[in-house]
Amino acid sequence: KLLTSNYELPSPPTLVLASLVATGDGRIIVGTLKGFDQTVNLILDDAHERVFSVNQGVEEVPLGLYLVRGDNVACVGEIDQEIDNNLGLSTIKADPLPQIVH
């Protein structure tokens, strides 16, 4: 006999964080963190890479849905959207990050 109930299981929490990922090869990738696993593989939605240059402002290259392998993650941080939107990236000039040397 099948038992029925009006009780519904709660849905699992969703992870939706605006995040910045610095990779071991010196790339800066910004997107919405949708998931991760025990090896720090990251799933970013609406991702774009921020390319820094000393000659011109920051260029943003759209990537879409993007997977970053855990062995290439150097740092992950949450972005404050309000502050990020007011940075004026087109006026920021900086050297690109160097890659990690082991």
N, CA and C atoms as an extended XYZ file, in Angstrom:
306
Properties=species:S:1:pos:R:3:atomname:S:1:resname:S:1:resid:I:1 pbc="F F F"
N         0.841       -1.179        0.000 N   LYS     1
C         0.000        0.000        0.000 CA  LYS     1
C         0.888        1.244        0.000 C   LYS     1
N         0.572        2.209       -0.847 N   LEU     2
C         1.328        3.446       -0.973 CA  LEU     2
C         0.819        4.462        0.036 C   LEU     2
N         1.720        4.974        0.844 N   LEU     3
C         1.354        6.000        1.817 CA  LEU     3
C         1.455        7.369        1.168 C   LEU     3
N         0.502        8.202        1.392 N   THR     4
C         0.543        9.556        0.844 CA  THR     4
C         0.486       10.558        1.975 C   THR     4
N         0.986       11.740        1.687 N   SER     5
C         1.018       12.796        2.691 CA  SER     5
C         0.977       14.137        1.986 C   SER     5
N         0.530       15.129        2.676 N   ASN     6
C         0.526       16.484        2.143 CA  ASN     6
C         1.864       17.191        2.382 C   ASN     6
N         2.756       16.507        3.086 N   TYR     7
C         4.055       17.099        3.395 CA  TYR     7
C         4.933       17.112        2.141 C   TYR     7
N         5.543       18.264        1.858 N   GLU     8
C         6.467       18.376        0.724 CA  GLU     8
C         7.874       18.597        1.251 C   GLU     8
N         8.817       17.937        0.629 N   LEU     9
C        10.209       18.132        1.008 CA  LEU     9
C        10.643       19.532        0.615 C   LEU     9
N        11.444       20.184        1.462 N   PRO    10
C        11.933       21.519        1.085 CA  PRO    10
C        12.883       21.408       -0.098 C   PRO    10
N        12.844       22.404       -0.956 N   SER    11
C        13.764       22.384       -2.094 CA  SER    11
C        15.163       22.717       -1.604 C   SER    11
N        16.185       22.181       -2.266 N   PRO    12
C        17.555       22.471       -1.835 CA  PRO    12
C        17.872       23.950       -2.029 C   PRO    12
N        18.758       24.492       -1.195 N   PRO    13
C        19.103       25.913       -1.358 CA  PRO    13
C        19.786       26.145       -2.694 C   PRO    13
N        19.511       27.286       -3.276 N   THR    14
C        20.153       27.626       -4.536 CA  THR    14
C        21.335       28.536       -4.267 C   THR    14
N        22.342       28.365       -5.050 N   LEU    15
C        23.564       29.144       -4.911 CA  LEU    15
C        23.622       30.119       -6.073 C   LEU    15
N        23.421       31.391       -5.790 N   VAL    16
C        23.468       32.408       -6.840 CA  VAL    16
C        24.254       33.585       -6.268 C   VAL    16
N        25.543       33.589       -6.534 N   LEU    17
C        26.409       34.640       -6.028 CA  LEU    17
C        27.200       35.258       -7.174 C   LEU    17
N        27.206       36.573       -7.236 N   ALA    18
C        28.086       37.258       -8.188 CA  ALA    18
C        29.506       37.055       -7.677 C   ALA    18
N        30.348       36.437       -8.489 N   SER    19
C        31.671       36.030       -8.020 CA  SER    19
C        32.768       36.423       -8.999 C   SER    19
N        33.961       36.598       -8.455 N   LEU    20
C        35.163       36.844       -9.234 CA  LEU    20
C        36.119       35.693       -8.960 C   LEU    20
N        36.667       35.120      -10.018 N   VAL    21
C        37.610       34.011       -9.895 CA  VAL    21
C        38.934       34.439      -10.515 C   VAL    21
N        40.004       34.339       -9.730 N   ALA    22
C        41.354       34.530      -10.262 CA  ALA    22
C        41.912       33.139      -10.519 C   ALA    22
N        42.369       32.906      -11.739 N   THR    23
C        42.859       31.575      -12.093 CA  THR    23
C        44.382       31.507      -11.993 C   THR    23
N        44.883       30.294      -11.968 N   GLY    24
C        46.321       30.078      -11.868 CA  GLY    24
C        47.097       30.597      -13.059 C   GLY    24
N        46.422       30.723      -14.208 N   ASP    25
C        47.104       31.252      -15.390 CA  ASP    25
C        46.926       32.764      -15.538 C   ASP    25
N        46.439       33.437      -14.484 N   GLY    26
C        46.392       34.891      -14.466 CA  GLY    26
C        45.128       35.517      -15.022 C   GLY    26
N        44.106       34.730      -15.292 N   ARG    27
C        42.860       35.280      -15.830 CA  ARG    27
C        41.931       35.698      -14.697 C   ARG    27
N        41.120       36.715      -14.959 N   ILE    28
C        40.085       37.158      -14.032 CA  ILE    28
C        38.745       36.886      -14.707 C   ILE    28
N        37.937       36.023      -14.096 N   ILE    29
C        36.648       35.660      -14.663 CA  ILE    29
C        35.568       36.042      -13.672 C   ILE    29
N        34.565       36.759      -14.152 N   VAL    30
C        33.464       37.232      -13.320 CA  VAL    30
C        32.176       36.601      -13.836 C   VAL    30
N        31.329       36.143      -12.914 N   GLY    31
C        30.051       35.552      -13.314 CA  GLY    31
C        29.222       35.196      -12.103 C   GLY    31
N        28.100       34.560      -12.354 N   THR    32
C        27.209       34.126      -11.283 CA  THR    32
C        27.553       32.691      -10.926 C   THR    32
N        28.019       32.469       -9.694 N   LEU    33
C        28.391       31.135       -9.250 CA  LEU    33
C        27.135       30.293       -9.105 C   LEU    33
N        27.027       29.256       -9.922 N   LYS    34
C        25.848       28.376       -9.907 CA  LYS    34
C        26.107       27.077       -9.179 C   LYS    34
N        27.359       26.685       -9.042 N   GLY    35
C        27.650       25.435       -8.356 CA  GLY    35
C        29.139       25.171       -8.274 C   GLY    35
N        29.493       24.210       -7.410 N   PHE    36
C        30.875       23.785       -7.254 CA  PHE    36
C        30.866       22.376       -6.683 C   PHE    36
N        32.024       21.720       -6.720 N   ASP    37
C        32.116       20.387       -6.140 CA  ASP    37
C        33.308       20.304       -5.196 C   ASP    37
N        33.601       19.095       -4.713 N   GLN    38
C        34.638       18.902       -3.695 CA  GLN    38
C        36.046       19.191       -4.224 C   GLN    38
N        36.231       19.247       -5.529 N   THR    39
C        37.543       19.579       -6.077 CA  THR    39
C        37.604       21.029       -6.553 C   THR    39
N        36.655       21.836       -6.159 N   VAL    40
C        36.550       23.259       -6.443 CA  VAL    40
C        36.361       23.550       -7.934 C   VAL    40
N        35.827       22.591       -8.695 N   ASN    41
C        35.379       22.919      -10.040 CA  ASN    41
C        34.222       23.896       -9.868 C   ASN    41
N        34.214       24.972      -10.642 N   LEU    42
C        33.201       26.016      -10.497 CA  LEU    42
C        32.368       26.130      -11.756 C   LEU    42
N        31.065       26.338      -11.591 N   ILE    43
C        30.175       26.610      -12.717 CA  ILE    43
C        29.752       28.064      -12.603 C   ILE    43
N        30.084       28.860      -13.615 N   LEU    44
C        29.730       30.278      -13.649 CA  LEU    44
C        28.775       30.519      -14.809 C   LEU    44
N        27.699       31.228      -14.538 N   ASP    45
C        26.746       31.601      -15.582 CA  ASP    45
C        26.943       33.071      -15.912 C   ASP    45
N        26.620       33.461      -17.127 N   ASP    46
C        26.812       34.844      -17.596 CA  ASP    46
C        28.231       35.323      -17.310 C   ASP    46
N        29.195       34.459      -17.543 N   ALA    47
C        30.593       34.766      -17.233 CA  ALA    47
C        31.219       35.651      -18.301 C   ALA    47
N        32.173       36.432      -17.861 N   HIS    48
C        33.005       37.196      -18.783 CA  HIS    48
C        34.392       37.338      -18.176 C   HIS    48
N        35.382       37.417      -19.056 N   GLU    49
C        36.758       37.583      -18.608 CA  GLU    49
C        37.107       39.063      -18.647 C   GLU    49
N        37.748       39.529      -17.602 N   ARG    50
C        38.240       40.907      -17.567 CA  ARG    50
C        39.708       40.884      -17.955 C   ARG    50
N        40.011       41.535      -19.075 N   VAL    51
C        41.374       41.561      -19.595 CA  VAL    51
C        41.973       42.927      -19.287 C   VAL    51
N        43.026       42.940      -18.482 N   PHE    52
C        43.668       44.180      -18.069 CA  PHE    52
C        44.808       44.529      -19.009 C   PHE    52
N        45.043       45.837      -19.167 N   SER    53
C        46.102       46.330      -20.043 CA  SER    53
C        46.611       47.654      -19.480 C   SER    53
N        47.896       47.919      -19.670 N   VAL    54
C        48.447       49.199      -19.220 CA  VAL    54
C        48.168       50.309      -20.218 C   VAL    54
N        47.727       49.947      -21.435 N   ASN    55
C        47.507       50.934      -22.486 CA  ASN    55
C        46.065       51.388      -22.632 C   ASN    55
N        45.122       50.549      -22.238 N   GLN    56
C        43.698       50.893      -22.388 CA  GLN    56
C        42.923       50.334      -21.206 C   GLN    56
N        41.661       50.712      -21.102 N   GLY    57
C        40.822       50.244      -19.997 CA  GLY    57
C        40.586       48.749      -20.049 C   GLY    57
N        39.908       48.252      -19.026 N   VAL    58
C        39.626       46.828      -18.915 CA  VAL    58
C        38.653       46.400      -20.015 C   VAL    58
N        39.021       45.354      -20.737 N   GLU    59
C        38.142       44.794      -21.768 CA  GLU    59
C        37.397       43.616      -21.158 C   GLU    59
N        36.093       43.530      -21.411 N   GLU    60
C        35.301       42.409      -20.911 CA  GLU    60
C        34.918       41.513      -22.087 C   GLU    60
N        35.391       40.262      -22.037 N   VAL    61
C        35.146       39.288      -23.095 CA  VAL    61
C        34.052       38.331      -22.612 C   VAL    61
N        32.888       38.310      -23.284 N   PRO    62
C        31.800       37.427      -22.834 CA  PRO    62
C        32.155       35.957      -23.048 C   PRO    62
N        31.842       35.122      -22.025 N   LEU    63
C        32.116       33.690      -22.080 CA  LEU    63
C        30.847       32.848      -21.973 C   LEU    63
N        29.769       33.414      -21.424 N   GLY    64
C        28.519       32.660      -21.249 CA  GLY    64
C        28.602       31.711      -20.069 C   GLY    64
N        28.042       30.505      -20.215 N   LEU    65
C        28.128       29.476      -19.174 CA  LEU    65
C        29.538       28.911      -19.218 C   LEU    65
N        30.232       28.909      -18.080 N   TYR    66
C        31.656       28.615      -18.091 CA  TYR    66
C        32.023       27.716      -16.914 C   TYR    66
N        32.872       26.738      -17.155 N   LEU    67
C        33.370       25.833      -16.130 CA  LEU    67
C        34.843       26.118      -15.897 C   LEU    67
N        35.212       26.351      -14.641 N   VAL    68
C        36.612       26.548      -14.278 CA  VAL    68
C        37.053       25.321      -13.496 C   VAL    68
N        38.077       24.642      -13.987 N   ARG    69
C        38.581       23.453      -13.290 CA  ARG    69
C        39.200       23.854      -11.963 C   ARG    69
N        38.948       23.038      -10.962 N   GLY    70
C        39.427       23.338       -9.615 CA  GLY    70
C        40.928       23.483       -9.500 C   GLY    70
N        41.692       22.717      -10.291 N   ASP    71
C        43.144       22.817      -10.199 CA  ASP    71
C        43.690       24.111      -10.798 C   ASP    71
N        42.819       24.917      -11.417 N   ASN    72
C        43.235       26.205      -11.983 CA  ASN    72
C        42.677       27.384      -11.187 C   ASN    72
N        41.986       27.128      -10.087 N   VAL    73
C        41.415       28.206       -9.276 CA  VAL    73
C        42.447       28.674       -8.259 C   VAL    73
N        42.781       29.961       -8.305 N   ALA    74
C        43.705       30.531       -7.322 CA  ALA    74
C        42.937       31.211       -6.191 C   ALA    74
N        41.826       31.877       -6.526 N   CYS    75
C        41.055       32.616       -5.522 CA  CYS    75
C        39.635       32.816       -6.033 C   CYS    75
N        38.656       32.733       -5.118 N   VAL    76
C        37.254       32.991       -5.450 CA  VAL    76
C        36.720       33.980       -4.429 C   VAL    76
N        35.980       34.982       -4.889 N   GLY    77
C        35.395       35.945       -3.974 CA  GLY    77
C        34.039       36.415       -4.455 C   GLY    77
N        33.201       36.810       -3.500 N   GLU    78
C        31.889       37.359       -3.843 CA  GLU    78
C        32.044       38.827       -4.206 C   GLU    78
N        31.290       39.264       -5.211 N   ILE    79
C        31.351       40.648       -5.679 CA  ILE    79
C        30.142       41.412       -5.155 C   ILE    79
N        30.376       42.613       -4.654 N   ASP    80
C        29.289       43.521       -4.312 CA  ASP    80
C        28.867       44.193       -5.614 C   ASP    80
N        27.693       43.838       -6.128 N   GLN    81
C        27.237       44.318       -7.435 CA  GLN    81
C        27.187       45.837       -7.523 C   GLN    81
N        26.755       46.496       -6.462 N   GLU    82
C        26.642       47.957       -6.488 CA  GLU    82
C        28.005       48.610       -6.668 C   GLU    82
N        28.990       48.151       -5.911 N   ILE    83
C        30.339       48.695       -6.036 CA  ILE    83
C        30.931       48.357       -7.402 C   ILE    83
N        30.747       47.100       -7.845 N   ASP    84
C        31.297       46.667       -9.130 CA  ASP    84
C        30.726       47.476      -10.288 C   ASP    84
N        29.439       47.789      -10.234 N   ASN    85
C        28.807       48.555      -11.307 CA  ASN    85
C        29.309       49.992      -11.381 C   ASN    85
N        29.858       50.510      -10.281 N   ASN    86
C        30.324       51.894      -10.245 CA  ASN    86
C        31.848       52.025      -10.385 C   ASN    86
N        32.538       50.960      -10.769 N   LEU    87
C        34.000       51.002      -10.859 CA  LEU    87
C        34.532       51.807      -12.038 C   LEU    87
N        33.808       51.858      -13.125 N   GLY    88
C        34.324       52.523      -14.321 CA  GLY    88
C        35.470       51.740      -14.918 C   GLY    88
N        35.218       50.474      -15.243 N   LEU    89
C        36.271       49.583      -15.736 CA  LEU    89
C        36.972       50.112      -16.983 C   LEU    89
N        36.268       50.878      -17.805 N   SER    90
C        36.880       51.380      -19.044 CA  SER    90
C        38.006       52.369      -18.776 C   SER    90
N        38.094       52.903      -17.566 N   THR    91
C        39.150       53.866      -17.234 CA  THR    91
C        40.283       53.252      -16.422 C   THR    91
N        40.138       51.986      -16.001 N   ILE    92
C        41.163       51.341      -15.171 CA  ILE    92
C        42.237       50.735      -16.077 C   ILE    92
N        43.492       51.110      -15.815 N   LYS    93
C        44.632       50.553      -16.547 CA  LYS    93
C        45.539       49.849      -15.544 C   LYS    93
N        45.911       48.607      -15.865 N   ALA    94
C        46.748       47.837      -14.948 CA  ALA    94
C        47.442       46.711      -15.705 C   ALA    94
N        48.553       46.257      -15.142 N   ASP    95
C        49.221       45.091      -15.705 CA  ASP    95
C        48.350       43.855      -15.485 C   ASP    95
N        48.337       42.932      -16.448 N   PRO    96
C        47.641       41.657      -16.224 CA  PRO    96
C        48.328       40.872      -15.112 C   PRO    96
N        47.591       39.996      -14.451 N   LEU    97
C        48.182       39.151      -13.416 CA  LEU    97
C        49.106       38.137      -14.060 C   LEU    97
N        50.254       37.882      -13.444 N   PRO    98
C        51.113       36.816      -13.987 CA  PRO    98
C        50.563       35.448      -13.593 C   PRO    98
N        50.955       34.420      -14.310 N   GLN    99
C        50.499       33.090      -13.938 CA  GLN    99
C        51.284       32.597      -12.738 C   GLN    99
N        50.711       31.636      -12.035 N   ILE   100
C        51.374       31.043      -10.872 CA  ILE   100
C        52.477       30.128      -11.368 C   ILE   100
N        53.656       30.256      -10.775 N   VAL   101
C        54.798       29.399      -11.123 CA  VAL   101
C        55.043       28.479       -9.944 C   VAL   101
N        55.040       27.175      -10.204 N   HIS   102
C        55.246       26.193       -9.137 CA  HIS   102
C        56.692       25.813       -9.033 C   HIS   102
